[in-house]
Amino acid sequence: MEANRKMHNQEQKAAGTWPLSNLVLYSFWQSSCSWRVRFALKLKGLPYEYRAVDLVKGEQFSPEFQRLNPLGYVPVLVDGGVVVSDSFAILMYLEDKYPQNTLLPEDPQLRALNLQAAGVVTSSIQPLHMQSLLKYIEDKFGPEERLLWAKTHIEKGLLALEKLLKGFAGQYATGNSLYLADVFLAPQIAVAVSRFKIDITQYPTLSRIHESYKSVPAFLASIPEAQADASH
């Protein structure tokens, strides 16, 4: 089945006939998880309707949004009758349904490396600085502990990524093409620098690719400040 899918994708690519999209993305401008999906959609050249969910006002708890994602998290992607929540699941869905400008390289080692780097961000960094968790820590232990907790876990994860990617990175995380690792890394590094004041120069590989992202049009179009619901 996988071989048939790949053959079908190759035939579509050769013919220039990719599936038409009818995508709706529920997003919050400051959400790094939503940012990943926005970045990937731009990289794939997929148009989408942006529907803002104001997490500050609690719109994620509305009955309408809870029907889309009972956890009350963004992002959520709607593609016709298909509803997908969780950024990793959304990105894998997009890769299968809309394989143009692939997010995963053919080489098995680089493919695994991209999945591993994405996994570090999605399991060992971002969940540990979610606003709901940080608010709980601040309420229990105070604002200083909140910041210390966030910086400790972010720096631990970034150090792991620095070691993981050092021997593979080129202009971007796993070479000179943008892949899944970059979709996860670009927002995470930007948040670490801007929101948590992490000195990214202590991670030379990550620092270099962070600078590379700043000239990528798809990245610039996906940044929080460029979204319709951004508070300037």
mmCIF file with all atom_site columns, C-alpha atoms in Angstrom:
data_model
loop_
_atom_site.group_PDB
_atom_site.id
_atom_site.type_symbol
_atom_site.label_atom_id
_atom_site.label_alt_id
_atom_site.label_comp_id
_atom_site.label_asym_id
_atom_site.label_entity_id
_atom_site.label_seq_id
_atom_site.pdbx_PDB_ins_code
_atom_site.Cartn_x
_atom_site.Cartn_y
_atom_site.Cartn_z
_atom_site.occupancy
_atom_site.B_iso_or_equiv
_atom_site.pdbx_formal_charge
_atom_site.auth_seq_id
_atom_site.auth_comp_id
_atom_site.auth_asym_id
_atom_site.auth_atom_id
_atom_site.pdbx_PDB_model_num
ATOM 1   C CA . MET A 1 1   ? 0.000   0.000  0.000   1.00 0.00 ? 1   MET A CA 1
ATOM 2   C CA . GLU A 1 2   ? 2.842   2.391  0.876   1.00 0.00 ? 2   GLU A CA 1
ATOM 3   C CA . ALA A 1 3   ? 4.555   1.592  -2.432  1.00 0.00 ? 3   ALA A CA 1
ATOM 4   C CA . ASN A 1 4   ? 1.310   2.293  -4.312  1.00 0.00 ? 4   ASN A CA 1
ATOM 5   C CA . ARG A 1 5   ? 0.919   5.614  -2.511  1.00 0.00 ? 5   ARG A CA 1
ATOM 6   C CA . LYS A 1 6   ? 4.451   6.655  -3.398  1.00 0.00 ? 6   LYS A CA 1
ATOM 7   C CA . MET A 1 7   ? 3.935   5.629  -7.024  1.00 0.00 ? 7   MET A CA 1
ATOM 8   C CA . HIS A 1 8   ? 0.695   7.616  -7.143  1.00 0.00 ? 8   HIS A CA 1
ATOM 9   C CA . ASN A 1 9   ? 2.446   10.653 -5.671  1.00 0.00 ? 9   ASN A CA 1
ATOM 10  C CA . GLN A 1 10  ? 5.220   10.366 -8.243  1.00 0.00 ? 10  GLN A CA 1
ATOM 11  C CA . GLU A 1 11  ? 2.654   10.181 -11.043 1.00 0.00 ? 11  GLU A CA 1
ATOM 12  C CA . GLN A 1 12  ? 0.902   13.276 -9.704  1.00 0.00 ? 12  GLN A CA 1
ATOM 13  C CA . LYS A 1 13  ? 4.194   15.112 -9.453  1.00 0.00 ? 13  LYS A CA 1
ATOM 14  C CA . ALA A 1 14  ? 5.151   14.216 -13.015 1.00 0.00 ? 14  ALA A CA 1
ATOM 15  C CA . ALA A 1 15  ? 1.768   15.321 -14.299 1.00 0.00 ? 15  ALA A CA 1
ATOM 16  C CA . GLY A 1 16  ? 1.649   18.428 -12.100 1.00 0.00 ? 16  GLY A CA 1
ATOM 17  C CA . THR A 1 17  ? -1.771  17.384 -10.779 1.00 0.00 ? 17  THR A CA 1
ATOM 18  C CA . TRP A 1 18  ? -1.732  17.683 -6.996  1.00 0.00 ? 18  TRP A CA 1
ATOM 19  C CA . PRO A 1 19  ? -4.994  17.387 -5.038  1.00 0.00 ? 19  PRO A CA 1
ATOM 20  C CA . LEU A 1 20  ? -6.908  20.635 -4.623  1.00 0.00 ? 20  LEU A CA 1
ATOM 21  C CA . SER A 1 21  ? -7.148  21.792 -1.023  1.00 0.00 ? 21  SER A CA 1
ATOM 22  C CA . ASN A 1 22  ? -10.103 23.178 0.883   1.00 0.00 ? 22  ASN A CA 1
ATOM 23  C CA . LEU A 1 23  ? -8.353  23.719 4.174   1.00 0.00 ? 23  LEU A CA 1
ATOM 24  C CA . VAL A 1 24  ? -9.428  25.606 7.295   1.00 0.00 ? 24  VAL A CA 1
ATOM 25  C CA . LEU A 1 25  ? -6.884  26.165 10.063  1.00 0.00 ? 25  LEU A CA 1
ATOM 26  C CA . TYR A 1 26  ? -7.994  27.049 13.578  1.00 0.00 ? 26  TYR A CA 1
ATOM 27  C CA . SER A 1 27  ? -5.040  28.879 15.070  1.00 0.00 ? 27  SER A CA 1
ATOM 28  C CA . PHE A 1 28  ? -3.888  31.357 17.687  1.00 0.00 ? 28  PHE A CA 1
ATOM 29  C CA . TRP A 1 29  ? -1.194  33.752 16.571  1.00 0.00 ? 29  TRP A CA 1
ATOM 30  C CA . GLN A 1 30  ? 1.143   33.123 19.525  1.00 0.00 ? 30  GLN A CA 1
ATOM 31  C CA . SER A 1 31  ? 0.779   29.340 19.543  1.00 0.00 ? 31  SER A CA 1
ATOM 32  C CA . SER A 1 32  ? 4.045   27.707 18.450  1.00 0.00 ? 32  SER A CA 1
ATOM 33  C CA . CYS A 1 33  ? 2.114   24.526 17.619  1.00 0.00 ? 33  CYS A CA 1
ATOM 34  C CA . SER A 1 34  ? -0.096  26.498 15.241  1.00 0.00 ? 34  SER A CA 1
ATOM 35  C CA . TRP A 1 35  ? 3.016   28.204 13.871  1.00 0.00 ? 35  TRP A CA 1
ATOM 36  C CA . ARG A 1 36  ? 4.428   24.829 12.802  1.00 0.00 ? 36  ARG A CA 1
ATOM 37  C CA . VAL A 1 37  ? 1.350   24.106 10.741  1.00 0.00 ? 37  VAL A CA 1
ATOM 38  C CA . ARG A 1 38  ? 1.257   27.594 9.214   1.00 0.00 ? 38  ARG A CA 1
ATOM 39  C CA . PHE A 1 39  ? 4.910   27.186 8.212   1.00 0.00 ? 39  PHE A CA 1
ATOM 40  C CA . ALA A 1 40  ? 4.270   23.774 6.643   1.00 0.00 ? 40  ALA A CA 1
ATOM 41  C CA . LEU A 1 41  ? 1.216   25.000 4.738   1.00 0.00 ? 41  LEU A CA 1
ATOM 42  C CA . LYS A 1 42  ? 3.270   27.858 3.307   1.00 0.00 ? 42  LYS A CA 1
ATOM 43  C CA . LEU A 1 43  ? 6.133   25.518 2.392   1.00 0.00 ? 43  LEU A CA 1
ATOM 44  C CA . LYS A 1 44  ? 3.718   23.241 0.573   1.00 0.00 ? 44  LYS A CA 1
ATOM 45  C CA . GLY A 1 45  ? 2.050   26.158 -1.181  1.00 0.00 ? 45  GLY A CA 1
ATOM 46  C CA . LEU A 1 46  ? -1.367  25.206 0.178   1.00 0.00 ? 46  LEU A CA 1
ATOM 47  C CA . PRO A 1 47  ? -3.951  27.985 0.519   1.00 0.00 ? 47  PRO A CA 1
ATOM 48  C CA . TYR A 1 48  ? -6.096  27.860 3.623   1.00 0.00 ? 48  TYR A CA 1
ATOM 49  C CA . GLU A 1 49  ? -8.720  29.797 5.515   1.00 0.00 ? 49  GLU A CA 1
ATOM 50  C CA . TYR A 1 50  ? -7.433  31.155 8.830   1.00 0.00 ? 50  TYR A CA 1
ATOM 51  C CA . ARG A 1 51  ? -9.859  31.060 11.741  1.00 0.00 ? 51  ARG A CA 1
ATOM 52  C CA . ALA A 1 52  ? -8.542  32.651 14.903  1.00 0.00 ? 52  ALA A CA 1
ATOM 53  C CA . VAL A 1 53  ? -9.189  31.087 18.296  1.00 0.00 ? 53  VAL A CA 1
ATOM 54  C CA . ASP A 1 54  ? -8.427  33.591 21.054  1.00 0.00 ? 54  ASP A CA 1
ATOM 55  C CA . LEU A 1 55  ? -6.863  31.557 23.849  1.00 0.00 ? 55  LEU A CA 1
ATOM 56  C CA . VAL A 1 56  ? -6.679  34.594 26.115  1.00 0.00 ? 56  VAL A CA 1
ATOM 57  C CA . LYS A 1 57  ? -10.445 35.074 25.924  1.00 0.00 ? 57  LYS A CA 1
ATOM 58  C CA . GLY A 1 58  ? -11.027 31.343 26.374  1.00 0.00 ? 58  GLY A CA 1
ATOM 59  C CA . GLU A 1 59  ? -12.585 30.723 22.960  1.00 0.00 ? 59  GLU A CA 1
ATOM 60  C CA . GLN A 1 60  ? -11.004 27.251 22.970  1.00 0.00 ? 60  GLN A CA 1
ATOM 61  C CA . PHE A 1 61  ? -13.565 26.251 25.603  1.00 0.00 ? 61  PHE A CA 1
ATOM 62  C CA . SER A 1 62  ? -16.583 27.195 23.486  1.00 0.00 ? 62  SER A CA 1
ATOM 63  C CA . PRO A 1 63  ? -18.951 24.337 22.567  1.00 0.00 ? 63  PRO A CA 1
ATOM 64  C CA . GLU A 1 64  ? -18.227 24.934 18.879  1.00 0.00 ? 64  GLU A CA 1
ATOM 65  C CA . PHE A 1 65  ? -14.473 24.509 19.275  1.00 0.00 ? 65  PHE A CA 1
ATOM 66  C CA . GLN A 1 66  ? -14.796 21.652 21.766  1.00 0.00 ? 66  GLN A CA 1
ATOM 67  C CA . ARG A 1 67  ? -16.628 19.695 19.085  1.00 0.00 ? 67  ARG A CA 1
ATOM 68  C CA . LEU A 1 68  ? -13.518 20.016 16.915  1.00 0.00 ? 68  LEU A CA 1
ATOM 69  C CA . ASN A 1 69  ? -11.035 19.229 19.694  1.00 0.00 ? 69  ASN A CA 1
ATOM 70  C CA . PRO A 1 70  ? -12.331 18.184 23.121  1.00 0.00 ? 70  PRO A CA 1
ATOM 71  C CA . LEU A 1 71  ? -8.902  18.985 24.618  1.00 0.00 ? 71  LEU A CA 1
ATOM 72  C CA . GLY A 1 72  ? -9.406  22.614 23.681  1.00 0.00 ? 72  GLY A CA 1
ATOM 73  C CA . TYR A 1 73  ? -5.993  22.996 22.005  1.00 0.00 ? 73  TYR A CA 1
ATOM 74  C CA . VAL A 1 74  ? -4.984  24.635 18.764  1.00 0.00 ? 74  VAL A CA 1
ATOM 75  C CA . PRO A 1 75  ? -4.197  23.959 16.004  1.00 0.00 ? 75  PRO A CA 1
ATOM 76  C CA . VAL A 1 76  ? -7.066  22.127 14.370  1.00 0.00 ? 76  VAL A CA 1
ATOM 77  C CA . LEU A 1 77  ? -7.157  21.493 10.636  1.00 0.00 ? 77  LEU A CA 1
ATOM 78  C CA . VAL A 1 78  ? -10.391 20.883 8.768   1.00 0.00 ? 78  VAL A CA 1
ATOM 79  C CA . ASP A 1 79  ? -10.179 19.482 5.244   1.00 0.00 ? 79  ASP A CA 1
ATOM 80  C CA . GLY A 1 80  ? -13.683 18.953 3.942   1.00 0.00 ? 80  GLY A CA 1
ATOM 81  C CA . GLY A 1 81  ? -15.142 16.304 6.232   1.00 0.00 ? 81  GLY A CA 1
ATOM 82  C CA . VAL A 1 82  ? -11.789 15.482 7.860   1.00 0.00 ? 82  VAL A CA 1
ATOM 83  C CA . VAL A 1 83  ? -10.905 17.071 11.218  1.00 0.00 ? 83  VAL A CA 1
ATOM 84  C CA . VAL A 1 84  ? -7.369  16.664 12.577  1.00 0.00 ? 84  VAL A CA 1
ATOM 85  C CA . SER A 1 85  ? -5.991  18.113 15.804  1.00 0.00 ? 85  SER A CA 1
ATOM 86  C CA . ASP A 1 86  ? -2.429  17.969 17.203  1.00 0.00 ? 86  ASP A CA 1
ATOM 87  C CA . SER A 1 87  ? 0.241   19.574 15.060  1.00 0.00 ? 87  SER A CA 1
ATOM 88  C CA . PHE A 1 88  ? 2.227   16.360 14.492  1.00 0.00 ? 88  PHE A CA 1
ATOM 89  C CA . ALA A 1 89  ? -0.874  14.515 13.284  1.00 0.00 ? 89  ALA A CA 1
ATOM 90  C CA . ILE A 1 90  ? -1.816  17.470 11.080  1.00 0.00 ? 90  ILE A CA 1
ATOM 91  C CA . LEU A 1 91  ? 1.620   17.567 9.474   1.00 0.00 ? 91  LEU A CA 1
ATOM 92  C CA . MET A 1 92  ? 1.587   13.832 8.770   1.00 0.00 ? 92  MET A CA 1
ATOM 93  C CA . TYR A 1 93  ? -1.889  14.181 7.270   1.00 0.00 ? 93  TYR A CA 1
ATOM 94  C CA . LEU A 1 94  ? -0.716  17.015 5.033   1.00 0.00 ? 94  LEU A CA 1
ATOM 95  C CA . GLU A 1 95  ? 2.314   14.982 3.975   1.00 0.00 ? 95  GLU A CA 1
ATOM 96  C CA . ASP A 1 96  ? 0.113   12.050 2.959   1.00 0.00 ? 96  ASP A CA 1
ATOM 97  C CA . LYS A 1 97  ? -2.698  14.027 1.336   1.00 0.00 ? 97  LYS A CA 1
ATOM 98  C CA . TYR A 1 98  ? -0.643  16.820 -0.231  1.00 0.00 ? 98  TYR A CA 1
ATOM 99  C CA . PRO A 1 99  ? 2.831   15.386 -0.884  1.00 0.00 ? 99  PRO A CA 1
ATOM 100 C CA . GLN A 1 100 ? 4.151   18.306 -2.933  1.00 0.00 ? 100 GLN A CA 1
ATOM 101 C CA . ASN A 1 101 ? 7.230   19.962 -1.433  1.00 0.00 ? 101 ASN A CA 1
ATOM 102 C CA . THR A 1 102 ? 7.716   16.986 0.837   1.00 0.00 ? 102 THR A CA 1
ATOM 103 C CA . LEU A 1 103 ? 8.484   17.455 4.522   1.00 0.00 ? 103 LEU A CA 1
ATOM 104 C CA . LEU A 1 104 ? 10.324  14.134 4.801   1.00 0.00 ? 104 LEU A CA 1
ATOM 105 C CA . PRO A 1 105 ? 13.409  13.192 2.753   1.00 0.00 ? 105 PRO A CA 1
ATOM 106 C CA . GLU A 1 106 ? 13.659  9.859  0.945   1.00 0.00 ? 106 GLU A CA 1
ATOM 107 C CA . ASP A 1 107 ? 16.894  8.869  2.686   1.00 0.00 ? 107 ASP A CA 1
ATOM 108 C CA . PRO A 1 108 ? 15.899  6.624  5.639   1.00 0.00 ? 108 PRO A CA 1
ATOM 109 C CA . GLN A 1 109 ? 18.522  8.052  8.001   1.00 0.00 ? 109 GLN A CA 1
ATOM 110 C CA . LEU A 1 110 ? 17.608  11.673 7.289   1.00 0.00 ? 110 LEU A CA 1
ATOM 111 C CA . ARG A 1 111 ? 13.917  10.797 7.478   1.00 0.00 ? 111 ARG A CA 1
ATOM 112 C CA . ALA A 1 112 ? 14.415  9.263  10.929  1.00 0.00 ? 112 ALA A CA 1
ATOM 113 C CA . LEU A 1 113 ? 16.531  12.232 11.985  1.00 0.00 ? 113 LEU A CA 1
ATOM 114 C CA . ASN A 1 114 ? 13.752  14.645 11.036  1.00 0.00 ? 114 ASN A CA 1
ATOM 115 C CA . LEU A 1 115 ? 11.206  12.640 12.993  1.00 0.00 ? 115 LEU A CA 1
ATOM 116 C CA . GLN A 1 116 ? 13.549  12.455 15.978  1.00 0.00 ? 116 GLN A CA 1
ATOM 117 C CA . ALA A 1 117 ? 14.201  16.207 16.014  1.00 0.00 ? 117 ALA A CA 1
ATOM 118 C CA . ALA A 1 118 ? 10.486  16.900 15.715  1.00 0.00 ? 118 ALA A CA 1
ATOM 119 C CA . GLY A 1 119 ? 9.877   14.479 18.575  1.00 0.00 ? 119 GLY A CA 1
ATOM 120 C CA . VAL A 1 120 ? 12.330  16.287 20.851  1.00 0.00 ? 120 VAL A CA 1
ATOM 121 C CA . VAL A 1 121 ? 10.449  19.539 20.331  1.00 0.00 ? 121 VAL A CA 1
ATOM 122 C CA . THR A 1 122 ? 6.966   18.103 20.627  1.00 0.00 ? 122 THR A CA 1
ATOM 123 C CA . SER A 1 123 ? 7.601   15.848 23.643  1.00 0.00 ? 123 SER A CA 1
ATOM 124 C CA . SER A 1 124 ? 10.580  17.248 25.565  1.00 0.00 ? 124 SER A CA 1
ATOM 125 C CA . ILE A 1 125 ? 10.466  21.022 25.077  1.00 0.00 ? 125 ILE A CA 1
ATOM 126 C CA . GLN A 1 126 ? 7.160   22.632 24.073  1.00 0.00 ? 126 GLN A CA 1
ATOM 127 C CA . PRO A 1 127 ? 4.828   20.768 26.474  1.00 0.00 ? 127 PRO A CA 1
ATOM 128 C CA . LEU A 1 128 ? 7.034   21.842 29.382  1.00 0.00 ? 128 LEU A CA 1
ATOM 129 C CA . HIS A 1 129 ? 6.528   25.546 28.709  1.00 0.00 ? 129 HIS A CA 1
ATOM 130 C CA . MET A 1 130 ? 2.822   25.544 27.879  1.00 0.00 ? 130 MET A CA 1
ATOM 131 C CA . GLN A 1 131 ? 1.146   28.580 29.384  1.00 0.00 ? 131 GLN A CA 1
ATOM 132 C CA . SER A 1 132 ? -1.285  26.483 31.422  1.00 0.00 ? 132 SER A CA 1
ATOM 133 C CA . LEU A 1 133 ? 1.607   24.588 33.042  1.00 0.00 ? 133 LEU A CA 1
ATOM 134 C CA . LEU A 1 134 ? 3.643   27.737 33.668  1.00 0.00 ? 134 LEU A CA 1
ATOM 135 C CA . LYS A 1 135 ? 0.636   29.431 35.245  1.00 0.00 ? 135 LYS A CA 1
ATOM 136 C CA . TYR A 1 136 ? 0.203   26.456 37.574  1.00 0.00 ? 136 TYR A CA 1
ATOM 137 C CA . ILE A 1 137 ? 3.881   26.610 38.581  1.00 0.00 ? 137 ILE A CA 1
ATOM 138 C CA . GLU A 1 138 ? 3.694   30.361 39.157  1.00 0.00 ? 138 GLU A CA 1
ATOM 139 C CA . ASP A 1 139 ? 0.556   30.014 41.274  1.00 0.00 ? 139 ASP A CA 1
ATOM 140 C CA . LYS A 1 140 ? 2.196   27.298 43.385  1.00 0.00 ? 140 LYS A CA 1
ATOM 141 C CA . PHE A 1 141 ? 5.788   28.522 43.623  1.00 0.00 ? 141 PHE A CA 1
ATOM 142 C CA . GLY A 1 142 ? 5.999   32.080 42.285  1.00 0.00 ? 142 GLY A CA 1
ATOM 143 C CA . PRO A 1 143 ? 7.148   33.832 39.067  1.00 0.00 ? 143 PRO A CA 1
ATOM 144 C CA . GLU A 1 144 ? 10.855  33.125 39.569  1.00 0.00 ? 144 GLU A CA 1
ATOM 145 C CA . GLU A 1 145 ? 10.250  29.375 39.627  1.00 0.00 ? 145 GLU A CA 1
ATOM 146 C CA . ARG A 1 146 ? 8.083   29.687 36.524  1.00 0.00 ? 146 ARG A CA 1
ATOM 147 C CA . LEU A 1 147 ? 10.924  31.220 34.502  1.00 0.00 ? 147 LEU A CA 1
ATOM 148 C CA . LEU A 1 148 ? 13.551  28.866 35.941  1.00 0.00 ? 148 LEU A CA 1
ATOM 149 C CA . TRP A 1 149 ? 11.441  25.834 35.078  1.00 0.00 ? 149 TRP A CA 1
ATOM 150 C CA . ALA A 1 150 ? 10.877  26.996 31.502  1.00 0.00 ? 150 ALA A CA 1
ATOM 151 C CA . LYS A 1 151 ? 14.508  27.942 30.822  1.00 0.00 ? 151 LYS A CA 1
ATOM 152 C CA . THR A 1 152 ? 15.865  24.730 32.361  1.00 0.00 ? 152 THR A CA 1
ATOM 153 C CA . HIS A 1 153 ? 13.768  22.465 30.173  1.00 0.00 ? 153 HIS A CA 1
ATOM 154 C CA . ILE A 1 154 ? 14.119  24.534 27.009  1.00 0.00 ? 154 ILE A CA 1
ATOM 155 C CA . GLU A 1 155 ? 17.901  24.650 27.338  1.00 0.00 ? 155 GLU A CA 1
ATOM 156 C CA . LYS A 1 156 ? 18.060  20.909 28.025  1.00 0.00 ? 156 LYS A CA 1
ATOM 157 C CA . GLY A 1 157 ? 16.102  20.224 24.843  1.00 0.00 ? 157 GLY A CA 1
ATOM 158 C CA . LEU A 1 158 ? 18.081  22.683 22.729  1.00 0.00 ? 158 LEU A CA 1
ATOM 159 C CA . LEU A 1 159 ? 21.352  21.132 23.890  1.00 0.00 ? 159 LEU A CA 1
ATOM 160 C CA . ALA A 1 160 ? 20.081  17.713 22.817  1.00 0.00 ? 160 ALA A CA 1
ATOM 161 C CA . LEU A 1 161 ? 19.094  19.097 19.414  1.00 0.00 ? 161 LEU A CA 1
ATOM 162 C CA . GLU A 1 162 ? 22.466  20.796 19.007  1.00 0.00 ? 162 GLU A CA 1
ATOM 163 C CA . LYS A 1 163 ? 24.235  17.476 19.564  1.00 0.00 ? 163 LYS A CA 1
ATOM 164 C CA . LEU A 1 164 ? 21.781  15.564 17.396  1.00 0.00 ? 164 LEU A CA 1
ATOM 165 C CA . LEU A 1 165 ? 21.995  17.860 14.364  1.00 0.00 ? 165 LEU A CA 1
ATOM 166 C CA . LYS A 1 166 ? 25.602  19.049 14.514  1.00 0.00 ? 166 LYS A CA 1
ATOM 167 C CA . GLY A 1 167 ? 26.903  16.480 12.045  1.00 0.00 ? 167 GLY A CA 1
ATOM 168 C CA . PHE A 1 168 ? 23.976  16.769 9.612   1.00 0.00 ? 168 PHE A CA 1
ATOM 169 C CA . ALA A 1 169 ? 22.960  20.436 9.456   1.00 0.00 ? 169 ALA A CA 1
ATOM 170 C CA . GLY A 1 170 ? 23.674  22.541 6.415   1.00 0.00 ? 170 GLY A CA 1
ATOM 171 C CA . GLN A 1 171 ? 21.834  25.751 5.731   1.00 0.00 ? 171 GLN A CA 1
ATOM 172 C CA . TYR A 1 172 ? 18.931  24.152 7.577   1.00 0.00 ? 172 TYR A CA 1
ATOM 173 C CA . ALA A 1 173 ? 18.479  21.479 10.247  1.00 0.00 ? 173 ALA A CA 1
ATOM 174 C CA . THR A 1 174 ? 19.260  18.337 8.239   1.00 0.00 ? 174 THR A CA 1
ATOM 175 C CA . GLY A 1 175 ? 20.944  19.729 5.127   1.00 0.00 ? 175 GLY A CA 1
ATOM 176 C CA . ASN A 1 176 ? 20.237  22.406 2.562   1.00 0.00 ? 176 ASN A CA 1
ATOM 177 C CA . SER A 1 177 ? 16.527  21.715 2.115   1.00 0.00 ? 177 SER A CA 1
ATOM 178 C CA . LEU A 1 178 ? 13.702  22.561 4.478   1.00 0.00 ? 178 LEU A CA 1
ATOM 179 C CA . TYR A 1 179 ? 12.080  19.532 6.060   1.00 0.00 ? 179 TYR A CA 1
ATOM 180 C CA . LEU A 1 180 ? 9.972   18.509 9.055   1.00 0.00 ? 180 LEU A CA 1
ATOM 181 C CA . ALA A 1 181 ? 12.733  19.202 11.573  1.00 0.00 ? 181 ALA A CA 1
ATOM 182 C CA . ASP A 1 182 ? 12.814  22.824 10.425  1.00 0.00 ? 182 ASP A CA 1
ATOM 183 C CA . VAL A 1 183 ? 9.040   23.129 10.698  1.00 0.00 ? 183 VAL A CA 1
ATOM 184 C CA . PHE A 1 184 ? 9.354   22.223 14.387  1.00 0.00 ? 184 PHE A CA 1
ATOM 185 C CA . LEU A 1 185 ? 12.662  23.940 15.120  1.00 0.00 ? 185 LEU A CA 1
ATOM 186 C CA . ALA A 1 186 ? 12.054  27.345 13.579  1.00 0.00 ? 186 ALA A CA 1
ATOM 187 C CA . PRO A 1 187 ? 9.105   28.296 15.817  1.00 0.00 ? 187 PRO A CA 1
ATOM 188 C CA . GLN A 1 188 ? 10.649  26.660 18.902  1.00 0.00 ? 188 GLN A CA 1
ATOM 189 C CA . ILE A 1 189 ? 13.948  28.520 18.608  1.00 0.00 ? 189 ILE A CA 1
ATOM 190 C CA . ALA A 1 190 ? 12.169  31.803 17.919  1.00 0.00 ? 190 ALA A CA 1
ATOM 191 C CA . VAL A 1 191 ? 9.981   31.356 21.010  1.00 0.00 ? 191 VAL A CA 1
ATOM 192 C CA . ALA A 1 192 ? 12.997  30.418 23.126  1.00 0.00 ? 192 ALA A CA 1
ATOM 193 C CA . VAL A 1 193 ? 14.795  33.585 22.070  1.00 0.00 ? 193 VAL A CA 1
ATOM 194 C CA . SER A 1 194 ? 11.940  36.094 22.120  1.00 0.00 ? 194 SER A CA 1
ATOM 195 C CA . ARG A 1 195 ? 9.723   34.848 24.939  1.00 0.00 ? 195 ARG A CA 1
ATOM 196 C CA . PHE A 1 196 ? 12.194  33.180 27.288  1.00 0.00 ? 196 PHE A CA 1
ATOM 197 C CA . LYS A 1 197 ? 15.359  35.185 26.473  1.00 0.00 ? 197 LYS A CA 1
ATOM 198 C CA . ILE A 1 198 ? 17.479  32.101 25.788  1.00 0.00 ? 198 ILE A CA 1
ATOM 199 C CA . ASP A 1 199 ? 20.951  32.920 24.453  1.00 0.00 ? 199 ASP A CA 1
ATOM 200 C CA . ILE A 1 200 ? 20.850  30.847 21.268  1.00 0.00 ? 200 ILE A CA 1
ATOM 201 C CA . THR A 1 201 ? 24.510  31.588 20.473  1.00 0.00 ? 201 THR A CA 1
ATOM 202 C CA . GLN A 1 202 ? 25.492  28.931 23.039  1.00 0.00 ? 202 GLN A CA 1
ATOM 203 C CA . TYR A 1 203 ? 24.198  26.432 20.446  1.00 0.00 ? 203 TYR A CA 1
ATOM 204 C CA . PRO A 1 204 ? 26.237  27.247 17.296  1.00 0.00 ? 204 PRO A CA 1
ATOM 205 C CA . THR A 1 205 ? 24.395  24.900 14.937  1.00 0.00 ? 205 THR A CA 1
ATOM 206 C CA . LEU A 1 206 ? 20.955  26.026 16.064  1.00 0.00 ? 206 LEU A CA 1
ATOM 207 C CA . SER A 1 207 ? 22.044  29.656 16.017  1.00 0.00 ? 207 SER A CA 1
ATOM 208 C CA . ARG A 1 208 ? 23.200  29.360 12.407  1.00 0.00 ? 208 ARG A CA 1
ATOM 209 C CA . ILE A 1 209 ? 20.030  27.737 11.128  1.00 0.00 ? 209 ILE A CA 1
ATOM 210 C CA . HIS A 1 210 ? 17.950  30.212 13.145  1.00 0.00 ? 210 HIS A CA 1
ATOM 211 C CA . GLU A 1 211 ? 19.526  32.981 11.075  1.00 0.00 ? 211 GLU A CA 1
ATOM 212 C CA . SER A 1 212 ? 18.830  31.041 7.863   1.00 0.00 ? 212 SER A CA 1
ATOM 213 C CA . TYR A 1 213 ? 15.113  30.864 8.620   1.00 0.00 ? 213 TYR A CA 1
ATOM 214 C CA . LYS A 1 214 ? 14.876  34.644 8.692   1.00 0.00 ? 214 LYS A CA 1
ATOM 215 C CA . SER A 1 215 ? 15.270  34.810 4.903   1.00 0.00 ? 215 SER A CA 1
ATOM 216 C CA . VAL A 1 216 ? 12.718  32.073 4.096   1.00 0.00 ? 216 VAL A CA 1
ATOM 217 C CA . PRO A 1 217 ? 9.477   33.626 2.715   1.00 0.00 ? 217 PRO A CA 1
ATOM 218 C CA . ALA A 1 218 ? 7.310   30.763 4.028   1.00 0.00 ? 218 ALA A CA 1
ATOM 219 C CA . PHE A 1 219 ? 8.719   31.274 7.509   1.00 0.00 ? 219 PHE A CA 1
ATOM 220 C CA . LEU A 1 220 ? 8.212   35.033 7.420   1.00 0.00 ? 220 LEU A CA 1
ATOM 221 C CA . ALA A 1 221 ? 4.610   34.585 6.268   1.00 0.00 ? 221 ALA A CA 1
ATOM 222 C CA . SER A 1 222 ? 3.949   32.211 9.175   1.00 0.00 ? 222 SER A CA 1
ATOM 223 C CA . ILE A 1 223 ? 5.384   34.283 12.046  1.00 0.00 ? 223 ILE A CA 1
ATOM 224 C CA . PRO A 1 224 ? 2.957   35.349 14.773  1.00 0.00 ? 224 PRO A CA 1
ATOM 225 C CA . GLU A 1 225 ? 3.140   39.048 13.945  1.00 0.00 ? 225 GLU A CA 1
ATOM 226 C CA . ALA A 1 226 ? 2.000   38.383 10.371  1.00 0.00 ? 226 ALA A CA 1
ATOM 227 C CA . GLN A 1 227 ? -1.269  36.740 11.423  1.00 0.00 ? 227 GLN A CA 1
ATOM 228 C CA . ALA A 1 228 ? -4.648  38.462 11.241  1.00 0.00 ? 228 ALA A CA 1
ATOM 229 C CA . ASP A 1 229 ? -5.304  38.029 14.970  1.00 0.00 ? 229 ASP A CA 1
ATOM 230 C CA . ALA A 1 230 ? -1.905  39.359 16.093  1.00 0.00 ? 230 ALA A CA 1
ATOM 231 C CA . SER A 1 231 ? -1.862  41.962 18.861  1.00 0.00 ? 231 SER A CA 1
ATOM 232 C CA . HIS A 1 232 ? 0.781   44.539 17.965  1.00 0.00 ? 232 HIS A CA 1
#
